[in-house]
PDB file of C-alpha atoms in Angstrom:
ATOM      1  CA  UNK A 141       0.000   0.000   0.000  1.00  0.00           C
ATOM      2  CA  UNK A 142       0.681   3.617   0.320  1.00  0.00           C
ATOM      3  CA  UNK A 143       4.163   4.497   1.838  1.00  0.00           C
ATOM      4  CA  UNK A 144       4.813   7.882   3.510  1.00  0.00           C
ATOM      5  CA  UNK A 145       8.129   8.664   5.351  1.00  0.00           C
ATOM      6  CA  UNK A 146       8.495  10.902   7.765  1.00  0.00           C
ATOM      7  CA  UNK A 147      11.972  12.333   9.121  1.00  0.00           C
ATOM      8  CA  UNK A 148      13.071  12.507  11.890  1.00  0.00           C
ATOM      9  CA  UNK A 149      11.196  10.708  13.933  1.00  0.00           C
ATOM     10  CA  UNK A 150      11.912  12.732  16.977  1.00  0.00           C
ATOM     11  CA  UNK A 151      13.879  15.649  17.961  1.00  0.00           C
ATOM     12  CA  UNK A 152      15.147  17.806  20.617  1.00  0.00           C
ATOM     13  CA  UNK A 153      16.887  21.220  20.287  1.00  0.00           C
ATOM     14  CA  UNK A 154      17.080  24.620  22.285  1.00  0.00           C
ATOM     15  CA  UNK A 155      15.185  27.203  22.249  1.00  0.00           C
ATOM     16  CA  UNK A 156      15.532  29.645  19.180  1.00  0.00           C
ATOM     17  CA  UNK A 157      16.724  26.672  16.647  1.00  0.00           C
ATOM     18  CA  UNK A 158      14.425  25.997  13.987  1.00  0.00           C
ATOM     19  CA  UNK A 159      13.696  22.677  12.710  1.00  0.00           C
ATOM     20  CA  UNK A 160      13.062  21.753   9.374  1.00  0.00           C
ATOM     21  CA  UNK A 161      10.565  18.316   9.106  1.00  0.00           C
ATOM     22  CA  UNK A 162      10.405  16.246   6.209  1.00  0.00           C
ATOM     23  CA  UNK A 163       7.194  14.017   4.595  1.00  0.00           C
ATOM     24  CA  UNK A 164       7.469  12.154   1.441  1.00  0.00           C
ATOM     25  CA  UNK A 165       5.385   9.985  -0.616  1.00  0.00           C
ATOM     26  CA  UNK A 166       7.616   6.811  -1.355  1.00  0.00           C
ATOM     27  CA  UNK A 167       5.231   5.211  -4.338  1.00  0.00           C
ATOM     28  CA  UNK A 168       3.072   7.781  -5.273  1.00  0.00           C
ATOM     29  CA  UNK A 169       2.728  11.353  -6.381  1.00  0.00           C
ATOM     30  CA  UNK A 170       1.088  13.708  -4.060  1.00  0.00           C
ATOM     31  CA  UNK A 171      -0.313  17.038  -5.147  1.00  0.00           C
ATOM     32  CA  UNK A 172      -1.705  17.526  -1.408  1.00  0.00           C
ATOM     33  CA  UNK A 173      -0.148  16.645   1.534  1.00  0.00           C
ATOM     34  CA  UNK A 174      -1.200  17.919   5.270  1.00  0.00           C
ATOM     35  CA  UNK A 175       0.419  18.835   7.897  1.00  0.00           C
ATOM     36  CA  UNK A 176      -1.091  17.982  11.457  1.00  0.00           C
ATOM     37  CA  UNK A 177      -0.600  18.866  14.690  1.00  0.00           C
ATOM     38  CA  UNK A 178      -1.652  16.688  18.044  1.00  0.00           C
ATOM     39  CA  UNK A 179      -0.763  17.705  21.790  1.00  0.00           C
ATOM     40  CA  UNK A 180      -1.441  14.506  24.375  1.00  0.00           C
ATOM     41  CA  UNK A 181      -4.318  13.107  24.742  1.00  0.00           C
ATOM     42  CA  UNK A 182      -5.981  15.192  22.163  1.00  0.00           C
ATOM     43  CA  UNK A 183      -7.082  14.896  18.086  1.00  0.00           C
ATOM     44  CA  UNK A 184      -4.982  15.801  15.560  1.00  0.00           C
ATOM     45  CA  UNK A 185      -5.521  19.569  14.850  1.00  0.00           C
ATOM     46  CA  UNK A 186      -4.882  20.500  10.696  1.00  0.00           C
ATOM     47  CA  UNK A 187      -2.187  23.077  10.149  1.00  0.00           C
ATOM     48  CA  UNK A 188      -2.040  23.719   6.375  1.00  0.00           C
ATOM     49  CA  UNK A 189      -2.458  22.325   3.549  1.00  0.00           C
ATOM     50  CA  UNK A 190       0.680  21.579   1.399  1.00  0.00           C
ATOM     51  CA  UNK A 191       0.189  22.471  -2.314  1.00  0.00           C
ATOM     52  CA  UNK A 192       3.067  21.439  -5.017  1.00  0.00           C
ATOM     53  CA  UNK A 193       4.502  24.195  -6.578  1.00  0.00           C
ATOM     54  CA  UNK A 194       2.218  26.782  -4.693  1.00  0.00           C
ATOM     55  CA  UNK A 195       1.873  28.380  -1.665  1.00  0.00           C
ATOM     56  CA  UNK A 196       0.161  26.602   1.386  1.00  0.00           C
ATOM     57  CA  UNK A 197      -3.149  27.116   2.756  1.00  0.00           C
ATOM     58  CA  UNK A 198      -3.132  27.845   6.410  1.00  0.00           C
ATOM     59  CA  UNK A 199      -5.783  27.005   8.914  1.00  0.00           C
ATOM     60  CA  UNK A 200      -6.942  30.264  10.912  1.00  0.00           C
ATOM     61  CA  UNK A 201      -4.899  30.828  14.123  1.00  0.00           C
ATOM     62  CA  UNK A 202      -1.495  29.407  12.708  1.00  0.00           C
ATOM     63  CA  UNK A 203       1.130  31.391  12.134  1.00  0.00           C
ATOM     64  CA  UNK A 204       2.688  31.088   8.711  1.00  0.00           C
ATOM     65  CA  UNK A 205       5.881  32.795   9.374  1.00  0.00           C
ATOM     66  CA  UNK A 206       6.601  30.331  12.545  1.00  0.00           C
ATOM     67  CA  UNK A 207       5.771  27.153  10.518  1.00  0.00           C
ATOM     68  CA  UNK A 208       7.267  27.496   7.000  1.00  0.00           C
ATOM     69  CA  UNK A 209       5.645  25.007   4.509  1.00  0.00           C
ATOM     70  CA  UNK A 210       7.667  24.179   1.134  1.00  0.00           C
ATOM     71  CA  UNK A 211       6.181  21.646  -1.468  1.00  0.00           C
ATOM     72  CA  UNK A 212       9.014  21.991  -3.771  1.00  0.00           C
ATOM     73  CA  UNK A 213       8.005  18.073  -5.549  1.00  0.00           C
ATOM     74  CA  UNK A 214       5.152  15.708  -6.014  1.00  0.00           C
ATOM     75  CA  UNK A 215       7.099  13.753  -3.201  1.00  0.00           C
ATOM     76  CA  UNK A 216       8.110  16.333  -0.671  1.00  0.00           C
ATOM     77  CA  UNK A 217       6.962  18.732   1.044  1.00  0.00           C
ATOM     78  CA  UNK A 218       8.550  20.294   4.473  1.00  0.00           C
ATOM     79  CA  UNK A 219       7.641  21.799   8.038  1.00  0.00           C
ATOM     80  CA  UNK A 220      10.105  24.376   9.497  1.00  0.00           C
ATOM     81  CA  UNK A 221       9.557  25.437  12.857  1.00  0.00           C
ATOM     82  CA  UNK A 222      11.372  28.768  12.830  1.00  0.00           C
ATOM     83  CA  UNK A 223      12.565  30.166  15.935  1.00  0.00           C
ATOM     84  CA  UNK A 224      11.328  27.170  17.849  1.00  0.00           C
ATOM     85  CA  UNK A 225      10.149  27.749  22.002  1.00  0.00           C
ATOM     86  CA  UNK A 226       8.812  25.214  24.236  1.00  0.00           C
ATOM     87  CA  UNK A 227       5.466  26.295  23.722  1.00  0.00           C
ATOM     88  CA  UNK A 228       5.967  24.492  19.863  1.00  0.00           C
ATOM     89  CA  UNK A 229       6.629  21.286  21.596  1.00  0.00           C
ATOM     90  CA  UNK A 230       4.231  18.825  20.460  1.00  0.00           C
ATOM     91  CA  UNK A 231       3.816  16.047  17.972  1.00  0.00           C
ATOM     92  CA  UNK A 232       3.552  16.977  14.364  1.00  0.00           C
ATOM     93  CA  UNK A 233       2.412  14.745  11.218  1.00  0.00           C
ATOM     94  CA  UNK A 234       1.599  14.765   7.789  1.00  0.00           C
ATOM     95  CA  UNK A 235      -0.657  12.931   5.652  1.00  0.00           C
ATOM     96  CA  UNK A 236      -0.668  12.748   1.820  1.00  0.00           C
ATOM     97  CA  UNK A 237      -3.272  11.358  -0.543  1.00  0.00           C
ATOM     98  CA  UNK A 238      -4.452  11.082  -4.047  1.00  0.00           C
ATOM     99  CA  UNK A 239      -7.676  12.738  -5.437  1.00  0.00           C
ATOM    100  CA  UNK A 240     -10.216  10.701  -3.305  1.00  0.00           C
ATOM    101  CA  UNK A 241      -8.007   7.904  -2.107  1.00  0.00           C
ATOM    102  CA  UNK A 242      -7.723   7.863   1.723  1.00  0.00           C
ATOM    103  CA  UNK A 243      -4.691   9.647   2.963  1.00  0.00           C
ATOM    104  CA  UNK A 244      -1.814   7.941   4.585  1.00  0.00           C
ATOM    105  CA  UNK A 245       0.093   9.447   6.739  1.00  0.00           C
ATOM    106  CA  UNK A 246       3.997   9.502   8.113  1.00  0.00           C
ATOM    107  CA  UNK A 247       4.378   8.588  11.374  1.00  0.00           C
ATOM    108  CA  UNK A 248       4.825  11.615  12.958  1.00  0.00           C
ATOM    109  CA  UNK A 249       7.567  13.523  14.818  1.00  0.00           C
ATOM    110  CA  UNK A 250       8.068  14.164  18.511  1.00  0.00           C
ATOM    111  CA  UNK A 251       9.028  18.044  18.822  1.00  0.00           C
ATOM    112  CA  UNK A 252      10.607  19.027  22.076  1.00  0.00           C
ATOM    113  CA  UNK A 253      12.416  22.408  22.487  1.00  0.00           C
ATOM    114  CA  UNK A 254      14.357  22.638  25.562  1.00  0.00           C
TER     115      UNK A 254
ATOM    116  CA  UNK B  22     -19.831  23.730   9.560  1.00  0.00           C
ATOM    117  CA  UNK B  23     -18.773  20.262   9.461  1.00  0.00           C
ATOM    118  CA  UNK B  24     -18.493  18.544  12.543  1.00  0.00           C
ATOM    119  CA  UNK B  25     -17.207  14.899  13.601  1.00  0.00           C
ATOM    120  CA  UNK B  26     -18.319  13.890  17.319  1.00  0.00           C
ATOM    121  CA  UNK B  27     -17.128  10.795  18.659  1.00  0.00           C
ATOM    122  CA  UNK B  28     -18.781  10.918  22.568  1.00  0.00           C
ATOM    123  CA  UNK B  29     -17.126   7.825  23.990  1.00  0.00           C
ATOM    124  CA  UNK B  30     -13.863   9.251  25.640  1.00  0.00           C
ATOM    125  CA  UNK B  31     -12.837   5.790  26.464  1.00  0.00           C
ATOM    126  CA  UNK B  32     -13.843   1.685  26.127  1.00  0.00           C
ATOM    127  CA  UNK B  33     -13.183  -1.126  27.645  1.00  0.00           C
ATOM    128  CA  UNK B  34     -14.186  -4.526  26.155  1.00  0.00           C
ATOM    129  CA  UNK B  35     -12.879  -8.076  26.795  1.00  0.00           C
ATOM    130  CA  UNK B  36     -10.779  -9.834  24.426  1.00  0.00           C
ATOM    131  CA  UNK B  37     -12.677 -11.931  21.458  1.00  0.00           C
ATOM    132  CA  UNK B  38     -15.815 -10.003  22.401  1.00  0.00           C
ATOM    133  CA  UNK B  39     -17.115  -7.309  19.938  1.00  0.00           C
ATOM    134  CA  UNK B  40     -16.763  -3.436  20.560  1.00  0.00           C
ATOM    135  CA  UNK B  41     -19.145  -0.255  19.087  1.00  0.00           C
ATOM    136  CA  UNK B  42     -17.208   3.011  18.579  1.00  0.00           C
ATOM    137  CA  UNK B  43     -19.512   5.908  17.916  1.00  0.00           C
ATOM    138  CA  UNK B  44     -18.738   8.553  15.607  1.00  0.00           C
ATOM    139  CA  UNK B  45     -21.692  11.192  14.474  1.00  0.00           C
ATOM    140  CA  UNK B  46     -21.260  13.870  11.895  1.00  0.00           C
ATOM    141  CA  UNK B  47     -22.806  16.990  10.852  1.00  0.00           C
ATOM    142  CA  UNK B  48     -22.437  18.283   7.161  1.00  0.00           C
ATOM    143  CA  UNK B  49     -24.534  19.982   4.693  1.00  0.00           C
ATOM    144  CA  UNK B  50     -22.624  18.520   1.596  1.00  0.00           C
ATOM    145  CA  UNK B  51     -24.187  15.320  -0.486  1.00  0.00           C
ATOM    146  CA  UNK B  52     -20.966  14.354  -0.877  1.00  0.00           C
ATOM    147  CA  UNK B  53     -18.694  13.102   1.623  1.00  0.00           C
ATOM    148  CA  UNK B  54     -16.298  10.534   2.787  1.00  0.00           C
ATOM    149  CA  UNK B  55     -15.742   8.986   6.274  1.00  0.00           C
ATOM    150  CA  UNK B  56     -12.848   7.290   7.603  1.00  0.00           C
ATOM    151  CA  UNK B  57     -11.819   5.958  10.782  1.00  0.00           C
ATOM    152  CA  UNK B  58      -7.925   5.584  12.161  1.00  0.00           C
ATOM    153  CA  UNK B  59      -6.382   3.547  14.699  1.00  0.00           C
ATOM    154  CA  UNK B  60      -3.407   5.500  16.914  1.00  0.00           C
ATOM    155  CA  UNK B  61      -1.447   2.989  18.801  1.00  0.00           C
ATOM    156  CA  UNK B  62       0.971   4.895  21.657  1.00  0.00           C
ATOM    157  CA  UNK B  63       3.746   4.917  18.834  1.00  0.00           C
ATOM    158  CA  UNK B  64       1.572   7.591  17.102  1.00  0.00           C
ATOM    159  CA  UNK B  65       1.345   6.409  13.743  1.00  0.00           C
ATOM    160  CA  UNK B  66      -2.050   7.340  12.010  1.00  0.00           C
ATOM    161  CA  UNK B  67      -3.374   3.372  10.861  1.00  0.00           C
ATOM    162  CA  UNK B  68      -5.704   3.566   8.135  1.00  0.00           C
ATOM    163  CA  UNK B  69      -8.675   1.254   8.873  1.00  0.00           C
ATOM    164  CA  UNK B  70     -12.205   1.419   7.058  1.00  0.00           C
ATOM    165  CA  UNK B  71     -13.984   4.150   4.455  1.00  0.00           C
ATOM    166  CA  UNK B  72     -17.099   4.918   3.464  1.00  0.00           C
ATOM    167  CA  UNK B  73     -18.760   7.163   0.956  1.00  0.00           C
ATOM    168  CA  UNK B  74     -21.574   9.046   1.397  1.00  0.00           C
ATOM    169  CA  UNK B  75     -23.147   7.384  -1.818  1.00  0.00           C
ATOM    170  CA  UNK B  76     -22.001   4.107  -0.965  1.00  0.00           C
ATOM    171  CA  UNK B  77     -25.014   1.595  -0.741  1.00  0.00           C
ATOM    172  CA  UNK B  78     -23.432  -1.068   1.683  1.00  0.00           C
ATOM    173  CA  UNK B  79     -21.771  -0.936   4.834  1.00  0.00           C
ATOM    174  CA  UNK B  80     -18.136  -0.762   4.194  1.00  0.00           C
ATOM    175  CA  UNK B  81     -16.424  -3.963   5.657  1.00  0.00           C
ATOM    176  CA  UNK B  82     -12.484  -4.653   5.966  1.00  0.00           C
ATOM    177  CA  UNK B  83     -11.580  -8.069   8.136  1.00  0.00           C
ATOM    178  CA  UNK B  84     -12.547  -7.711  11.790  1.00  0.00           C
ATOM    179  CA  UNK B  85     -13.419  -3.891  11.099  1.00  0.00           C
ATOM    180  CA  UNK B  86     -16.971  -2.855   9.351  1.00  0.00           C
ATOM    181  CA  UNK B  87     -18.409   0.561   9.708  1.00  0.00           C
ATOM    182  CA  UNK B  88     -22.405   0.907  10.782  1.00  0.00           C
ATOM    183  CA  UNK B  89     -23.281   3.509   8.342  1.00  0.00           C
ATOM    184  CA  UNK B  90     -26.521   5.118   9.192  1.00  0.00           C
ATOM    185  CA  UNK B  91     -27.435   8.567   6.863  1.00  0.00           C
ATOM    186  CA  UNK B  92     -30.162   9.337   8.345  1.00  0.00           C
ATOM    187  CA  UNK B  93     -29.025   9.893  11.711  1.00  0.00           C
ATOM    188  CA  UNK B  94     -25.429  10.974  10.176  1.00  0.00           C
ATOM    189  CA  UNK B  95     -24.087   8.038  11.948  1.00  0.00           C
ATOM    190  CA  UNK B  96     -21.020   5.944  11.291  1.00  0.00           C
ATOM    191  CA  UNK B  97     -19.854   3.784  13.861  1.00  0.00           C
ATOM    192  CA  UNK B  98     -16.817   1.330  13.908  1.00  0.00           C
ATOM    193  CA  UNK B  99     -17.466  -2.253  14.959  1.00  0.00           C
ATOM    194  CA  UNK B 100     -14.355  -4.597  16.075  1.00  0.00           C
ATOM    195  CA  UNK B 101     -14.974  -7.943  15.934  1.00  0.00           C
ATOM    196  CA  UNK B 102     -13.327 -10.421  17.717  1.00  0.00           C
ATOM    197  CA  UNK B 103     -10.996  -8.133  19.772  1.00  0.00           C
ATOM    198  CA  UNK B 104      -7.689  -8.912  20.057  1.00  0.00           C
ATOM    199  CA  UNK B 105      -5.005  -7.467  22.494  1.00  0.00           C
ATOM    200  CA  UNK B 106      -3.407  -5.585  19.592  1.00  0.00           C
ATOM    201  CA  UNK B 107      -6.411  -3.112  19.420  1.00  0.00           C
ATOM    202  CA  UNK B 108      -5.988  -1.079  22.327  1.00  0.00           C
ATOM    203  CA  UNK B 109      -5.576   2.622  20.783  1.00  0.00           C
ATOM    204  CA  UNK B 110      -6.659   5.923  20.360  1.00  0.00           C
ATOM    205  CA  UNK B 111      -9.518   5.595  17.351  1.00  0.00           C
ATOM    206  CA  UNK B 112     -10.378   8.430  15.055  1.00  0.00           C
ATOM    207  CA  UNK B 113     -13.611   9.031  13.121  1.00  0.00           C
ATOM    208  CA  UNK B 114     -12.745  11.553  10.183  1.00  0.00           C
ATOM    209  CA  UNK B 115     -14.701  12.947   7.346  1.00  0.00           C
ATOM    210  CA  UNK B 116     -13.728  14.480   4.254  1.00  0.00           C
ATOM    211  CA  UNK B 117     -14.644  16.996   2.320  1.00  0.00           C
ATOM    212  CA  UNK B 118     -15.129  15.518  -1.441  1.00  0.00           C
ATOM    213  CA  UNK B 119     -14.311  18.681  -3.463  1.00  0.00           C
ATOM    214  CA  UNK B 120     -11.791  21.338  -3.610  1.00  0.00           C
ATOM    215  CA  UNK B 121      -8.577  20.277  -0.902  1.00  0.00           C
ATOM    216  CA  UNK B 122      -9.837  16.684   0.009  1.00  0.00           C
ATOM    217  CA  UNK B 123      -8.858  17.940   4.032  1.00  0.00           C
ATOM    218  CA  UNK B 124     -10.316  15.524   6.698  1.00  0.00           C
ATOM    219  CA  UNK B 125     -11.789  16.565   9.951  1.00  0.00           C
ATOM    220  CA  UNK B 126     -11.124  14.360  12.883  1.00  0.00           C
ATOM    221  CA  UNK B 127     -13.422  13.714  16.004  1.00  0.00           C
ATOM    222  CA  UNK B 128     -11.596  13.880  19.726  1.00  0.00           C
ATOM    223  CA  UNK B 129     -11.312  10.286  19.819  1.00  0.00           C
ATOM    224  CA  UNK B 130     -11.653   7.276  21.326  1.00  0.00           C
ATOM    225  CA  UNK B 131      -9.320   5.225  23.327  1.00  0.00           C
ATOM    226  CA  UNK B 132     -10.012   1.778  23.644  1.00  0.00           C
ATOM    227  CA  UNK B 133      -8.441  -0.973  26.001  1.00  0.00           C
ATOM    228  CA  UNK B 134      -8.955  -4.402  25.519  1.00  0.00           C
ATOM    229  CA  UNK B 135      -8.565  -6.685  28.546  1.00  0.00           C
ATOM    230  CA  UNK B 136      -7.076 -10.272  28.504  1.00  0.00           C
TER     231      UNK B 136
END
């Protein structure tokens, strides 16, 4: 089925770094791909939508400057987490799908900023 | 708006028995799509069962099948035979069938199943 990666897995760094996140669709070509966020215990909370070759489509309240989106290929698209604070710690994942297939998603990264 | 509710905050159910997750939805659209995830602790998202809004039957898929009820914008996940390996967080989504394709995901249910 489906393959997406996800990288890294987890990571922690101090405060003020910015991390850069990486999905990508191993065996198929993704137009879309979503970006999630999920604190414990709770759902997972869309960010933006990924668009190849276009500018993403954030979800009302999230900053686009602090969480830089770049869908530079049918197979990649990244999460940077610019200036990063401990309030940013949380788990992040993406999904990616095609047309009305369900999405799959990576399995997710641990963010904590020390 | 759309709207996924899943009310049960957490299950129990005994292993080998069969389980009812609830998951209702709200939408104004004809067209939709509903989906439900598994979460294990490892936090991988564990695609499980779909179902169109169109779709005649009730989708089925192994030990999973989804009680798909229109009329009261239902769709709820039954696990059959429940093993040890299905304790999890479980997600009810739904999908918007034009335009972005985004889902919208319900709070969740966590489910334990006791040996």
């Amino acid at each position: 089925g489906a393959v997406v990666s996800q990288h890294p897995s987890w990571v922690i760094c101090k405060s003020g770094t910015s991390v850069k996140i990486e999905c990508r669709s191993l065996d198929f070509q993704a137009t879309t791909m979503f970006w999630y966020r999920q604190f414990p215990k709770q759902s997972l909370m869309l960010m933006a939508t990924s668009n190849e070759g276009s500018k993403a489509t954030y979800e009302q309240g999230v900053e686009k400057d602090k969480f830089l989106i770049n869908h530079a290929s049918l197979t990649l698209s990244t999460l940077t987490v610019t200036s990063a604070h401990p309030e940013d710690s949380s788990f992040y994942i993406c999904s990616a799908g095609t047309g009305s297939q369900p999405q799959h998603f990576g399995d997710g990264t641990r963010l904590s900023i020390l | 708006a759309q709207k996924i509710t899943q009310t049960q905050p957490g299950m129990f159910v005994q292993e080998k028995e069969a389980v009812t997750l609830d998951c209702t939805y709200d939408t104004s659209d004809p067209s939709y799509g509903l989906f439900w995830y598994k979460q294990p602790s490892s936090g991988e998202m564990i695609f499980l069962i779909y179902q169109g809004s169109y779709d005649q039957q009730n989708a089925t898929e192994g030990r999973y099948s989804l009680n798909f009820q229109k009329a009261r914008k239902s769709a709820n996940l039954v696990i059959s035979a429940s093993q040890l390996g299905d304790s999890a967080m479980y997600f009810c989504a739904m999908r918007e069938t034009s335009g972005t394709y985004k889902y919208i995901f319900g709070t969740g249910t966590r489910l334990k199943v006791l040996a």
